Short mmCIF file of C-alpha atoms in Angstrom, two decimals:
data_model
loop_
_atom_site.label_atom_id
_atom_site.label_comp_id
_atom_site.label_asym_id
_atom_site.label_seq_id
_atom_site.Cartn_x
_atom_site.Cartn_y
_atom_site.Cartn_z
CA UNK A 1 -17.68 -36.96 13.08
CA UNK A 2 -14.18 -35.64 12.40
CA UNK A 3 -12.80 -36.43 8.94
CA UNK A 4 -9.69 -35.43 6.98
CA UNK A 5 -9.19 -31.68 6.73
CA UNK A 6 -9.28 -30.23 3.23
CA UNK A 7 -8.70 -26.47 3.27
CA UNK A 8 -10.44 -24.21 0.76
CA UNK A 9 -8.32 -22.88 -2.09
CA UNK A 10 -7.53 -19.26 -1.33
CA UNK A 11 -5.59 -16.50 -3.01
CA UNK A 12 -3.49 -15.04 -0.20
CA UNK A 13 -2.90 -11.32 -0.62
CA UNK A 14 -2.71 -10.28 3.01
CA UNK A 15 0.41 -9.54 5.09
CA UNK A 16 1.34 -13.24 5.14
CA UNK A 17 1.33 -16.12 4.67
CA UNK A 18 1.63 -15.77 0.93
CA UNK A 19 0.65 -18.17 -1.84
CA UNK A 20 2.96 -21.20 -1.92
CA UNK A 21 4.25 -22.48 -5.26
CA UNK A 22 3.21 -26.00 -6.34
CA UNK A 23 6.95 -26.74 -6.53
CA UNK A 24 7.32 -25.94 -2.85
CA UNK A 25 4.20 -27.88 -1.86
CA UNK A 26 5.51 -30.88 -3.79
CA UNK A 27 8.82 -30.65 -1.92
CA UNK A 28 6.93 -30.62 1.37
CA UNK A 29 5.34 -33.97 0.50
CA UNK A 30 8.60 -35.83 -0.18
CA UNK A 31 9.53 -38.81 2.03
CA UNK A 32 10.63 -37.93 5.54
CA UNK A 33 14.16 -38.98 6.46
CA UNK A 34 16.09 -38.66 9.70
CA UNK A 35 17.42 -35.25 10.72
CA UNK A 36 20.93 -36.77 11.12
CA UNK A 37 20.77 -38.71 7.84
CA UNK A 38 23.83 -37.88 5.67
CA UNK A 39 21.56 -36.79 2.83
CA UNK A 40 19.61 -34.46 5.10
CA UNK A 41 22.87 -33.00 6.40
CA UNK A 42 23.95 -32.39 2.79
CA UNK A 43 20.71 -30.52 2.22
CA UNK A 44 21.29 -28.48 5.40
CA UNK A 45 24.59 -27.25 3.96
CA UNK A 46 22.77 -26.22 0.77
CA UNK A 47 20.09 -24.35 2.77
CA UNK A 48 22.85 -22.44 4.53
CA UNK A 49 24.45 -21.49 1.19
CA UNK A 50 21.09 -20.47 -0.26
CA UNK A 51 20.29 -18.34 2.79
CA UNK A 52 23.69 -16.67 2.54
CA UNK A 53 22.78 -15.82 -1.06
CA UNK A 54 19.36 -14.45 -0.08
CA UNK A 55 20.79 -12.36 2.77
CA UNK A 56 23.83 -11.21 0.76
CA UNK A 57 26.25 -12.43 3.42
CA UNK A 58 29.16 -14.74 4.09
CA UNK A 59 28.24 -15.09 7.77
CA UNK A 60 29.08 -18.61 8.94
CA UNK A 61 26.23 -18.56 11.44
CA UNK A 62 23.40 -18.38 8.92
CA UNK A 63 20.63 -20.91 9.53
CA UNK A 64 16.90 -21.50 9.84
CA UNK A 65 15.45 -21.52 13.36
CA UNK A 66 12.96 -24.39 13.70
CA UNK A 67 10.10 -22.07 14.63
CA UNK A 68 8.31 -19.01 13.17
CA UNK A 69 9.71 -15.49 12.73
CA UNK A 70 8.86 -14.52 16.29
CA UNK A 71 11.31 -17.19 17.48
CA UNK A 72 13.94 -15.81 15.11
CA UNK A 73 13.40 -12.41 16.73
CA UNK A 74 13.76 -13.92 20.19
CA UNK A 75 16.88 -15.84 19.09
CA UNK A 76 18.59 -12.56 18.22
CA UNK A 77 17.66 -10.77 21.43
CA UNK A 78 18.07 -13.66 23.87
CA UNK A 79 21.61 -14.28 22.64
CA UNK A 80 22.79 -10.68 22.39
CA UNK A 81 21.04 -8.86 25.24
CA UNK A 82 22.18 -9.33 28.82
CA UNK A 83 20.79 -7.75 32.02
CA UNK A 84 21.65 -4.05 32.11
CA UNK A 85 22.50 -3.72 28.40
CA UNK A 86 21.30 -0.51 26.77
CA UNK A 87 19.47 -1.07 23.48
CA UNK A 88 18.04 1.64 21.24
CA UNK A 89 14.81 0.27 19.78
CA UNK A 90 13.10 2.01 16.87
CA UNK A 91 9.32 1.75 16.86
CA UNK A 92 7.24 2.93 13.92
CA UNK A 93 4.71 0.10 13.98
CA UNK A 94 3.67 -3.06 15.78
CA UNK A 95 6.86 -5.04 15.35
CA UNK A 96 9.25 -2.47 16.78
CA UNK A 97 7.16 -2.76 19.93
CA UNK A 98 7.81 -6.49 20.02
CA UNK A 99 11.55 -5.82 19.81
CA UNK A 100 11.30 -3.54 22.83
CA UNK A 101 9.39 -6.18 24.78
CA UNK A 102 12.15 -8.71 24.07
CA UNK A 103 14.81 -6.36 25.42
CA UNK A 104 12.80 -5.79 28.61
CA UNK A 105 12.17 -9.50 29.18
CA UNK A 106 15.89 -10.26 28.98
CA UNK A 107 16.77 -7.54 31.48
CA UNK A 108 17.97 -4.88 29.05
CA UNK A 109 17.27 -1.16 29.19
CA UNK A 110 15.10 0.05 26.30
CA UNK A 111 15.89 3.45 24.81
CA UNK A 112 12.83 3.95 22.63
CA UNK A 113 12.89 6.01 19.43
CA UNK A 114 9.31 6.45 18.24
CA UNK A 115 8.04 7.59 14.85
CA UNK A 116 4.57 8.00 13.40
CA UNK A 117 3.06 4.81 11.99
CA UNK A 118 3.46 4.91 8.21
CA UNK A 119 6.72 6.89 8.43
CA UNK A 120 10.26 5.49 8.30
CA UNK A 121 12.61 5.54 11.27
CA UNK A 122 14.01 9.08 11.70
CA UNK A 123 17.80 8.81 11.55
CA UNK A 124 18.23 12.15 13.36
CA UNK A 125 16.28 10.82 16.34
CA UNK A 126 18.48 7.73 16.42
CA UNK A 127 21.62 9.86 16.27
CA UNK A 128 20.29 11.97 19.16
CA UNK A 129 19.57 8.82 21.17
CA UNK A 130 23.19 7.70 20.76
CA UNK A 131 24.46 11.13 21.82
CA UNK A 132 22.23 11.15 24.91
CA UNK A 133 23.17 7.65 26.06
CA UNK A 134 26.65 6.27 26.64
CA UNK A 135 27.52 2.61 26.28
CA UNK A 136 24.67 1.55 23.99
CA UNK A 137 25.17 -2.11 23.10
CA UNK A 138 22.79 -2.44 20.16
CA UNK A 139 20.45 -0.66 17.79
CA UNK A 140 17.31 -2.61 16.84
CA UNK A 141 14.97 -1.70 14.00
CA UNK A 142 12.45 -3.14 11.58
CA UNK A 143 13.61 -2.93 7.98
CA UNK A 144 10.16 -3.50 6.43
CA UNK A 145 7.38 -2.79 8.93
CA UNK A 146 4.60 -5.27 8.13
CA UNK A 147 1.96 -3.34 10.06
CA UNK A 148 2.38 -0.16 7.99
CA UNK A 149 4.07 -1.04 4.68
CA UNK A 150 7.04 1.29 5.23
CA UNK A 151 10.74 0.70 4.55
CA UNK A 152 13.42 2.29 6.73
CA UNK A 153 16.96 3.02 5.55
CA UNK A 154 18.84 0.00 6.88
CA UNK A 155 22.22 1.09 5.50
CA UNK A 156 22.05 4.51 7.18
CA UNK A 157 20.86 3.08 10.49
CA UNK A 158 23.59 0.44 10.50
CA UNK A 159 26.18 3.14 9.82
CA UNK A 160 24.97 5.09 12.87
CA UNK A 161 25.34 1.97 14.99
CA UNK A 162 28.84 1.28 13.68
CA UNK A 163 29.91 4.89 14.27
CA UNK A 164 28.84 4.49 17.90
CA UNK A 165 30.35 1.03 18.47
CA UNK A 166 26.97 -0.70 18.71
CA UNK A 167 25.63 -3.92 17.24
CA UNK A 168 22.65 -3.90 14.87
CA UNK A 169 19.63 -6.19 15.15
CA UNK A 170 17.33 -6.05 12.11
CA UNK A 171 13.87 -7.46 11.42
CA UNK A 172 13.81 -8.58 7.77
CA UNK A 173 10.66 -10.70 8.02
CA UNK A 174 8.85 -8.94 5.18
CA UNK A 175 11.87 -7.64 3.26
CA UNK A 176 13.83 -10.83 2.51
CA UNK A 177 13.30 -11.76 -1.14
CA UNK A 178 11.10 -8.74 -1.88
CA UNK A 179 13.45 -5.77 -1.68
CA UNK A 180 17.20 -5.36 -1.35
CA UNK A 181 18.75 -6.91 1.75
CA UNK A 182 22.56 -6.64 1.96
CA UNK A 183 23.84 -7.77 5.34
CA UNK A 184 27.54 -7.60 4.53
CA UNK A 185 27.30 -4.38 2.53
CA UNK A 186 25.33 -2.64 5.27
CA UNK A 187 27.19 -4.20 8.20
CA UNK A 188 24.19 -5.79 9.93
CA UNK A 189 25.16 -7.94 12.93
CA UNK A 190 22.01 -9.97 13.56
CA UNK A 191 18.93 -10.46 11.39
CA UNK A 192 15.82 -12.59 11.43
CA UNK A 193 13.18 -13.27 8.81
CA UNK A 194 10.31 -15.65 8.07
CA UNK A 195 9.53 -18.20 5.39
CA UNK A 196 5.89 -17.19 4.83
CA UNK A 197 6.35 -13.76 3.23
CA UNK A 198 8.41 -13.15 0.08
CA UNK A 199 10.08 -16.57 0.24
CA UNK A 200 6.60 -18.14 -0.21
CA UNK A 201 7.30 -21.23 1.85
CA UNK A 202 4.91 -22.54 4.52
CA UNK A 203 4.98 -20.68 7.85
CA UNK A 204 6.99 -22.07 10.72
CA UNK A 205 10.69 -21.46 9.98
CA UNK A 206 12.76 -18.35 10.73
CA UNK A 207 16.01 -17.73 8.83
CA UNK A 208 18.60 -15.89 10.94
CA UNK A 209 22.16 -14.73 10.43
CA UNK A 210 24.81 -13.50 12.90
CA UNK A 211 27.99 -11.64 11.98
CA UNK A 212 31.39 -12.66 13.40
CA UNK A 213 31.13 -9.70 15.78
CA UNK A 214 27.74 -10.90 17.00
CA UNK A 215 28.98 -14.48 17.41
CA UNK A 216 31.89 -13.17 19.49
CA UNK A 217 29.40 -11.33 21.72
CA UNK A 218 27.41 -14.52 22.22
CA UNK A 219 30.51 -16.50 23.16
CA UNK A 220 31.75 -13.80 25.54
CA UNK A 221 28.50 -13.37 27.46
CA UNK A 222 28.80 -12.91 31.21
CA UNK A 223 25.48 -14.70 31.83
CA UNK A 224 24.02 -17.91 30.46
CA UNK A 225 21.61 -17.49 27.55
CA UNK A 226 18.22 -17.82 29.29
CA UNK A 227 16.75 -20.00 26.52
CA UNK A 228 18.10 -23.51 26.04
CA UNK A 229 16.46 -24.06 22.65
CA UNK A 230 17.58 -20.74 21.15
CA UNK A 231 21.09 -20.67 22.64
CA UNK A 232 23.35 -20.25 19.61
CA UNK A 233 26.29 -21.71 21.54
CA UNK A 234 24.39 -25.00 21.51
CA UNK A 235 22.68 -24.94 18.13
CA UNK A 236 25.90 -24.05 16.30
CA UNK A 237 26.98 -27.64 16.84
CA UNK A 238 23.99 -28.84 14.80
CA UNK A 239 23.96 -26.19 12.06
CA UNK A 240 27.73 -26.34 11.65
CA UNK A 241 29.76 -27.27 8.61
CA UNK A 242 30.40 -30.76 7.29
CA UNK A 243 28.85 -34.11 8.08
CA UNK A 244 29.71 -34.30 11.81
CA UNK A 245 26.76 -32.82 13.69
CA UNK A 246 25.97 -32.71 17.40
CA UNK A 247 22.33 -33.57 18.10
CA UNK A 248 20.41 -30.53 19.31
CA UNK A 249 16.77 -31.01 18.34
CA UNK A 250 14.70 -32.90 15.78
CA UNK A 251 14.58 -30.54 12.84
CA UNK A 252 11.28 -30.03 10.95
CA UNK A 253 12.50 -32.18 8.08
CA UNK A 254 9.73 -31.67 5.52
CA UNK A 255 9.38 -27.96 6.25
CA UNK A 256 13.08 -27.62 5.48
CA UNK A 257 12.58 -29.44 2.17
CA UNK A 258 10.06 -26.72 1.35
CA UNK A 259 12.41 -23.92 2.40
CA UNK A 260 15.22 -25.44 0.31
CA UNK A 261 12.96 -25.47 -2.76
CA UNK A 262 11.74 -21.90 -2.24
CA UNK A 263 15.30 -20.62 -1.82
CA UNK A 264 16.39 -22.54 -4.90
CA UNK A 265 13.59 -20.86 -6.86
CA UNK A 266 14.77 -17.47 -5.61
CA UNK A 267 18.32 -18.17 -6.76
CA UNK A 268 17.12 -19.44 -10.12
CA UNK A 269 15.13 -16.23 -10.63
CA UNK A 270 17.95 -14.07 -9.29
CA UNK A 271 17.69 -11.60 -6.41
CA UNK A 272 17.64 -8.49 -8.58
CA UNK A 273 14.99 -10.01 -10.84
CA UNK A 274 12.84 -10.89 -7.83
CA UNK A 275 13.13 -7.35 -6.47
CA UNK A 276 12.26 -5.92 -9.91
CA UNK A 277 9.21 -8.22 -10.19
CA UNK A 278 7.86 -7.02 -6.85
CA UNK A 279 8.29 -3.41 -7.93
CA UNK A 280 6.69 -4.00 -11.33
CA UNK A 281 3.51 -5.55 -9.99
CA UNK A 282 3.34 -3.04 -7.15
CA UNK A 283 3.21 -0.29 -9.76
CA UNK A 284 0.40 -2.11 -11.56
CA UNK A 285 -1.58 -2.54 -8.33
CA UNK A 286 -0.97 1.12 -7.44
CA UNK A 287 -2.28 2.26 -10.84
CA UNK A 288 -5.44 0.21 -10.36
CA UNK A 289 -6.04 1.44 -6.83
CA UNK A 290 -5.60 5.04 -7.90
CA UNK A 291 -8.05 4.49 -10.77
CA UNK A 292 -10.60 3.60 -8.08
CA UNK A 293 -9.80 6.80 -6.19
CA UNK A 294 -7.94 4.94 -3.44
CA UNK A 295 -4.66 6.12 -1.95
CA UNK A 296 -1.69 4.44 -0.29
CA UNK A 297 -0.75 5.45 3.24
CA UNK A 298 3.04 5.50 2.83
CA UNK A 299 5.02 8.09 0.88
CA UNK A 300 6.33 6.62 -2.37
CA UNK A 301 9.99 7.03 -1.35
CA UNK A 302 9.52 4.66 1.63
CA UNK A 303 6.78 2.38 0.32
CA UNK A 304 7.14 -1.40 0.33
CA UNK A 305 6.19 -2.93 -3.03
CA UNK A 306 5.34 -6.22 -1.34
CA UNK A 307 3.04 -4.78 1.37
CA UNK A 308 0.59 -2.11 0.19
CA UNK A 309 -1.26 -0.17 2.90
CA UNK A 310 -4.46 1.24 1.39
CA UNK A 311 -6.48 4.00 3.09
CA UNK A 312 -10.13 2.98 3.51
CA UNK A 313 -12.65 5.43 1.98
CA UNK A 314 -15.05 7.21 4.33
CA UNK A 315 -18.30 5.35 4.93
CA UNK A 316 -16.97 1.96 3.87
CA UNK A 317 -17.31 -0.99 6.24
CA UNK A 318 -13.78 -2.36 5.92
CA UNK A 319 -14.51 -5.69 7.62
CA UNK A 320 -17.51 -6.30 5.38
CA UNK A 321 -15.36 -5.66 2.30
CA UNK A 322 -12.75 -8.17 3.47
CA UNK A 323 -15.50 -10.69 4.23
CA UNK A 324 -16.99 -10.22 0.77
CA UNK A 325 -13.59 -10.76 -0.88
CA UNK A 326 -13.05 -13.94 1.15
CA UNK A 327 -16.52 -15.42 0.68
CA UNK A 328 -17.19 -14.44 -2.95
CA UNK A 329 -13.69 -14.52 -4.42
CA UNK A 330 -11.77 -16.73 -1.95
CA UNK A 331 -9.34 -13.81 -1.71
CA UNK A 332 -7.66 -12.76 1.52
CA UNK A 333 -6.41 -9.24 2.23
CA UNK A 334 -5.36 -7.95 5.64
CA UNK A 335 -6.83 -5.54 8.14
CA UNK A 336 -4.95 -2.74 9.86
CA UNK A 337 -3.16 -3.37 13.16
CA UNK A 338 -2.78 -1.24 16.27
CA UNK A 339 -3.04 2.48 15.54
CA UNK A 340 -4.13 1.68 11.95
CA UNK A 341 -6.93 -0.77 12.87
CA UNK A 342 -10.07 0.11 10.91
CA UNK A 343 -8.21 2.72 8.86
CA UNK A 344 -6.33 0.68 6.24
CA UNK A 345 -6.26 -2.57 4.32
CA UNK A 346 -2.94 -4.34 3.87
CA UNK A 347 -2.56 -5.94 0.44
CA UNK A 348 0.39 -8.27 0.00
CA UNK A 349 2.23 -8.93 -3.24
CA UNK A 350 4.73 -11.41 -1.94
CA UNK A 351 6.92 -14.03 -3.55
CA UNK A 352 4.98 -16.55 -5.64
CA UNK A 353 1.83 -14.44 -5.18
CA UNK A 354 3.39 -11.39 -6.81
CA UNK A 355 2.01 -11.84 -10.34
CA UNK A 356 -0.39 -10.31 -12.85
CA UNK A 357 -3.21 -12.75 -12.12
CA UNK A 358 -3.33 -11.78 -8.45
CA UNK A 359 -3.14 -8.06 -9.18
CA UNK A 360 -6.06 -8.21 -11.62
CA UNK A 361 -8.12 -10.52 -9.40
CA UNK A 362 -7.66 -8.27 -6.39
CA UNK A 363 -8.55 -5.09 -8.24
CA UNK A 364 -11.64 -6.59 -9.84
CA UNK A 365 -12.87 -8.08 -6.58
CA UNK A 366 -12.19 -4.89 -4.61
CA UNK A 367 -13.97 -2.81 -7.23
CA UNK A 368 -17.04 -5.04 -6.96
CA UNK A 369 -16.99 -4.89 -3.15
CA UNK A 370 -16.69 -1.10 -3.10
CA UNK A 371 -19.55 -0.69 -5.56
CA UNK A 372 -21.63 -2.86 -3.19
CA UNK A 373 -20.69 -0.42 -0.43
CA UNK A 374 -22.10 2.46 -2.46
CA UNK A 375 -18.80 3.89 -3.72
CA UNK A 376 -19.14 5.50 -7.16
CA UNK A 377 -16.64 3.88 -9.51
CA UNK A 378 -16.12 3.42 -13.21
CA UNK A 379 -16.40 -0.36 -13.67
CA UNK A 380 -13.32 -1.87 -15.27
CA UNK A 381 -11.14 1.22 -14.91
CA UNK A 382 -8.93 -0.29 -12.22
CA UNK A 383 -8.05 -3.47 -14.09
CA UNK A 384 -7.52 -1.50 -17.29
CA UNK A 385 -5.07 0.83 -15.56
CA UNK A 386 -3.18 -2.12 -14.06
CA UNK A 387 -3.10 -4.03 -17.33
CA UNK A 388 -1.62 -0.98 -19.05
CA UNK A 389 1.23 -0.98 -16.49
CA UNK A 390 1.81 -4.73 -16.83
CA UNK A 391 2.02 -4.47 -20.61
#
């Protein structure tokens, strides 16, 4: 017999989703109203302002796509890439590969710049790709590669694109709210993110933003956007300004309540304070991991504080460790993807879940699991090292 579903209480420290604040969960449960209700439209305007704050932009076309981050990615490519367009795509992990697949599906020509997984995008390779190819329309790259835990230099990559007259398309799914994102300062033309990472809202919404230059490209397309739902020419009439809205689709009303609350919490904390908090607890987690003899895959200069990629010790059954953490501690960490499958764990410190309790819980549970695997450790050393960093 099927009855009401009551999920177990978990601590989410994988690559996403992250722990959701009780404030955000409470917002999700508020009464549903119509998506054209004047009060809902007022809230839509506030979400736009809050997203502009989070993205550091004044872009008019800044809005949440009513679907997960993958749809935000597709919204950027389907609107900006036409058949025959040349697009340089940087791949240093799983998600750069998805960008390339989008370009191909919309008839574009992919110029692939590949780097080792765990390394940032090589700017010299990108510069060489521009020199070797005339008429490149766009440069696409992942700012914070979720599969590896590495940060690429968005400002430098955007400058290369600008110097060569190309648009920029940036994946900020894992970076938004966790590390600096500065669309206007860097000159990013199109960006997409997700609600389930450092914003700590439920999965299912993708914030996007398009510069004036990108909007002009969308309006001047030679071909029709091949997606009705994601066509920004159509959806702009719904996510416009003021109370007069053209019906486009039924927005996910309660999910947008939750996003509004999570963005409000980010603004109340302050962007710089949020970035500093992620760095502080990353340093504590790092100290604890190193006290256990574990190492992080990514060089410190390019490491994401919110997504820690930990090298698995020889002889350890990584899946059994993750299963033990889930079953004994109700704690989720992530496995490696693609080229890193079976080689790393991915430990998230994102948004609401980036706190001292989670750091200490994770280190204590991981220590216990590794001891069960036969790894020689000094019990308590990891949590002591982290606590010393936390202060």
